[in-house]
mmCIF file of N, CA and C in Angstrom:
data_model
loop_
_atom_site.group_PDB
_atom_site.id
_atom_site.type_symbol
_atom_site.label_atom_id
_atom_site.label_comp_id
_atom_site.label_asym_id
_atom_site.label_seq_id
_atom_site.Cartn_x
_atom_site.Cartn_y
_atom_site.Cartn_z
ATOM 1 N N UNK A 50 0.752 -1.680 0.005
ATOM 2 C CA UNK A 50 0.151 -0.084 -0.186
ATOM 3 C C UNK A 50 0.401 1.196 0.276
ATOM 4 N N UNK A 51 0.596 1.993 -0.558
ATOM 5 C CA UNK A 51 1.731 2.536 -0.802
ATOM 6 C C UNK A 51 1.540 4.699 -0.063
ATOM 7 N N UNK A 52 2.322 4.877 -0.534
ATOM 8 C CA UNK A 52 2.436 6.190 1.501
ATOM 9 C C UNK A 52 0.498 7.785 0.594
ATOM 10 N N UNK A 53 1.979 8.535 -0.403
ATOM 11 C CA UNK A 53 -0.273 8.853 -0.562
ATOM 12 C C UNK A 53 -0.367 8.230 -1.797
ATOM 13 N N UNK A 54 -1.260 7.699 -1.357
ATOM 14 C CA UNK A 54 -1.966 6.976 -2.572
ATOM 15 C C UNK A 54 -2.692 7.897 -3.694
ATOM 16 N N UNK A 55 -2.242 7.529 -4.250
ATOM 17 C CA UNK A 55 -3.241 7.922 -6.375
ATOM 18 C C UNK A 55 -4.263 7.708 -5.956
ATOM 19 N N UNK A 56 -4.741 8.139 -7.454
ATOM 20 C CA UNK A 56 -6.064 7.951 -7.699
ATOM 21 C C UNK A 56 -6.503 7.211 -8.392
ATOM 22 N N UNK A 57 -5.902 6.392 -9.014
ATOM 23 C CA UNK A 57 -6.371 4.991 -9.121
ATOM 24 C C UNK A 57 -6.079 3.887 -8.240
ATOM 25 N N UNK A 58 -5.889 3.746 -6.859
ATOM 26 C CA UNK A 58 -6.494 2.961 -5.509
ATOM 27 C C UNK A 58 -7.179 4.225 -5.181
ATOM 28 N N UNK A 59 -7.489 5.060 -4.777
ATOM 29 C CA UNK A 59 -8.166 5.356 -4.554
ATOM 30 C C UNK A 59 -9.879 4.845 -4.984
ATOM 31 N N UNK A 60 -10.208 4.980 -6.223
ATOM 32 C CA UNK A 60 -11.079 4.446 -7.545
ATOM 33 C C UNK A 60 -11.168 3.531 -7.198
ATOM 34 N N UNK A 61 -9.348 2.462 -6.996
ATOM 35 C CA UNK A 61 -10.715 1.058 -6.686
ATOM 36 C C UNK A 61 -11.391 0.718 -5.407
ATOM 37 N N UNK A 62 -10.524 0.409 -4.471
ATOM 38 C CA UNK A 62 -10.797 1.082 -3.358
ATOM 39 C C UNK A 62 -12.811 1.467 -3.722
ATOM 40 N N UNK A 63 -13.178 2.587 -3.120
ATOM 41 C CA UNK A 63 -14.219 2.718 -3.816
ATOM 42 C C UNK A 63 -15.823 2.098 -4.485
ATOM 43 N N UNK A 64 -14.814 1.657 -5.634
ATOM 44 C CA UNK A 64 -15.120 1.132 -6.993
ATOM 45 C C UNK A 64 -15.285 -0.454 -6.154
ATOM 46 N N UNK A 65 -14.717 -1.021 -5.351
ATOM 47 C CA UNK A 65 -14.824 -2.691 -4.946
ATOM 48 C C UNK A 65 -15.879 -2.007 -3.611
ATOM 49 N N UNK A 66 -15.625 -1.234 -3.200
ATOM 50 C CA UNK A 66 -16.567 -0.883 -1.504
ATOM 51 C C UNK A 66 -17.761 -1.415 -2.252
ATOM 52 N N UNK A 67 -18.434 0.200 -3.457
ATOM 53 C CA UNK A 67 -19.189 0.234 -3.526
ATOM 54 C C UNK A 67 -20.279 -1.247 -4.324
ATOM 55 N N UNK A 68 -19.086 -2.260 -5.097
ATOM 56 C CA UNK A 68 -19.968 -3.499 -5.576
ATOM 57 C C UNK A 68 -19.723 -4.212 -4.484
ATOM 58 N N UNK A 69 -19.501 -4.461 -3.132
ATOM 59 C CA UNK A 69 -19.464 -5.225 -1.854
ATOM 60 C C UNK A 69 -21.237 -5.018 -1.375
ATOM 61 N N UNK A 70 -21.546 -3.672 -1.551
ATOM 62 C CA UNK A 70 -22.335 -3.734 -0.972
ATOM 63 C C UNK A 70 -23.908 -3.758 -1.310
ATOM 64 N N UNK A 71 -23.730 -3.240 -2.747
ATOM 65 C CA UNK A 71 -24.581 -3.480 -3.752
ATOM 66 C C UNK A 71 -24.659 -4.936 -3.753
ATOM 67 N N UNK A 72 -23.618 -5.520 -3.686
ATOM 68 C CA UNK A 72 -23.768 -7.657 -4.002
ATOM 69 C C UNK A 72 -24.889 -7.892 -3.039
ATOM 70 N N UNK A 73 -24.564 -6.882 -1.749
ATOM 71 C CA UNK A 73 -24.705 -7.413 -0.473
ATOM 72 C C UNK A 73 -26.574 -6.901 -0.311
ATOM 73 N N UNK A 74 -27.094 -5.637 -0.068
ATOM 74 C CA UNK A 74 -28.174 -5.443 -0.174
ATOM 75 C C UNK A 74 -28.545 -5.928 -1.142
ATOM 76 N N UNK A 75 -28.405 -6.777 -2.703
ATOM 77 C CA UNK A 75 -29.038 -7.639 -3.648
ATOM 78 C C UNK A 75 -29.228 -8.902 -3.225
ATOM 79 N N UNK A 76 -28.526 -9.260 -2.118
ATOM 80 C CA UNK A 76 -28.734 -11.015 -1.109
ATOM 81 C C UNK A 76 -29.935 -10.222 -0.213
ATOM 82 N N UNK A 77 -29.276 -9.093 0.247
ATOM 83 C CA UNK A 77 -30.668 -9.373 1.291
ATOM 84 C C UNK A 77 -31.961 -9.571 1.015
ATOM 85 N N UNK A 78 -32.261 -8.795 -0.235
ATOM 86 C CA UNK A 78 -33.751 -7.468 -0.484
ATOM 87 C C UNK A 78 -33.955 -9.773 -0.852
ATOM 88 N N UNK A 79 -32.851 -10.282 -1.625
ATOM 89 C CA UNK A 79 -33.448 -12.136 -2.353
ATOM 90 C C UNK A 79 -34.269 -12.083 -0.373
ATOM 91 N N UNK A 80 -33.173 -12.206 -0.436
ATOM 92 C CA UNK A 80 -34.096 -12.625 1.090
ATOM 93 C C UNK A 80 -35.208 -12.458 1.539
ATOM 94 N N UNK A 81 -34.884 -11.261 1.410
ATOM 95 C CA UNK A 81 -36.188 -11.188 1.641
ATOM 96 C C UNK A 81 -37.367 -11.326 0.689
ATOM 97 N N UNK A 82 -37.457 -11.357 0.037
ATOM 98 C CA UNK A 82 -38.393 -10.790 -1.689
ATOM 99 C C UNK A 82 -38.828 -12.809 -0.846
ATOM 100 N N UNK A 83 -38.233 -13.912 -1.048
ATOM 101 C CA UNK A 83 -38.884 -14.557 -0.768
ATOM 102 C C UNK A 83 -39.539 -15.403 0.711
ATOM 103 N N UNK A 84 -38.853 -14.419 1.355
ATOM 104 C CA UNK A 84 -39.432 -14.822 3.125
ATOM 105 C C UNK A 84 -40.592 -14.026 3.072
ATOM 106 N N UNK A 85 -41.497 -13.274 2.036
ATOM 107 C CA UNK A 85 -42.388 -12.674 1.877
ATOM 108 C C UNK A 85 -43.197 -13.558 1.946
ATOM 109 N N UNK A 86 -44.095 -13.928 0.948
ATOM 110 C CA UNK A 86 -44.533 -14.790 0.532
ATOM 111 C C UNK A 86 -45.578 -15.504 1.822
ATOM 112 N N UNK A 87 -44.161 -16.484 2.858
ATOM 113 C CA UNK A 87 -45.186 -16.990 4.004
ATOM 114 C C UNK A 87 -45.484 -15.444 5.037
ATOM 115 N N UNK A 88 -45.239 -14.084 4.651
ATOM 116 C CA UNK A 88 -45.750 -14.091 5.889
ATOM 117 C C UNK A 88 -47.164 -13.138 5.389
ATOM 118 N N UNK A 89 -46.656 -12.921 4.584
ATOM 119 C CA UNK A 89 -48.495 -12.521 3.886
ATOM 120 C C UNK A 89 -48.787 -13.965 3.480
ATOM 121 N N UNK A 90 -49.021 -15.462 3.200
ATOM 122 C CA UNK A 90 -49.805 -15.841 3.965
ATOM 123 C C UNK A 90 -50.649 -16.126 5.258
ATOM 124 N N UNK A 91 -48.919 -15.455 6.621
ATOM 125 C CA UNK A 91 -49.744 -15.369 8.048
ATOM 126 C C UNK A 91 -51.243 -14.516 8.398
ATOM 127 N N UNK A 92 -50.960 -13.562 7.322
ATOM 128 C CA UNK A 92 -51.082 -11.958 8.178
ATOM 129 C C UNK A 92 -52.383 -11.996 7.124
ATOM 130 N N UNK A 93 -52.919 -12.927 6.239
ATOM 131 C CA UNK A 93 -54.127 -12.655 5.269
ATOM 132 C C UNK A 93 -55.273 -14.045 6.354
ATOM 133 N N UNK A 94 -54.054 -15.165 7.137
ATOM 134 C CA UNK A 94 -54.852 -16.172 7.637
ATOM 135 C C UNK A 94 -55.040 -16.154 9.583
ATOM 136 N N UNK A 95 -54.829 -14.619 9.099
ATOM 137 C CA UNK A 95 -55.202 -13.734 11.100
ATOM 138 C C UNK A 95 -57.004 -12.704 10.883
ATOM 139 N N UNK A 96 -57.919 -13.374 11.218
ATOM 140 C CA UNK A 96 -58.606 -12.704 11.035
ATOM 141 C C UNK A 96 -58.774 -12.565 12.356
ATOM 142 N N UNK A 97 -59.685 -10.652 12.890
ATOM 143 C CA UNK A 97 -59.281 -10.013 13.468
ATOM 144 C C UNK A 97 -61.100 -9.517 13.526
ATOM 145 N N UNK A 98 -61.712 -9.532 14.648
ATOM 146 C CA UNK A 98 -62.919 -9.871 15.440
ATOM 147 C C UNK A 98 -62.860 -9.009 16.950
ATOM 148 N N UNK A 99 -63.936 -8.025 16.158
ATOM 149 C CA UNK A 99 -63.308 -6.278 17.403
ATOM 150 C C UNK A 99 -64.324 -6.905 18.555
#
């Protein structure tokens, strides 16, 4: 790692961090979308009697 970071190193780190965050968010929302139909089924089956 250089002492004074040049432009390419900074750009590389920013791209790596942004792609990592994008990948993690896509995985998170994919898992959430897979688990949502089960939650929807549970909520529709509940009949509230006031």
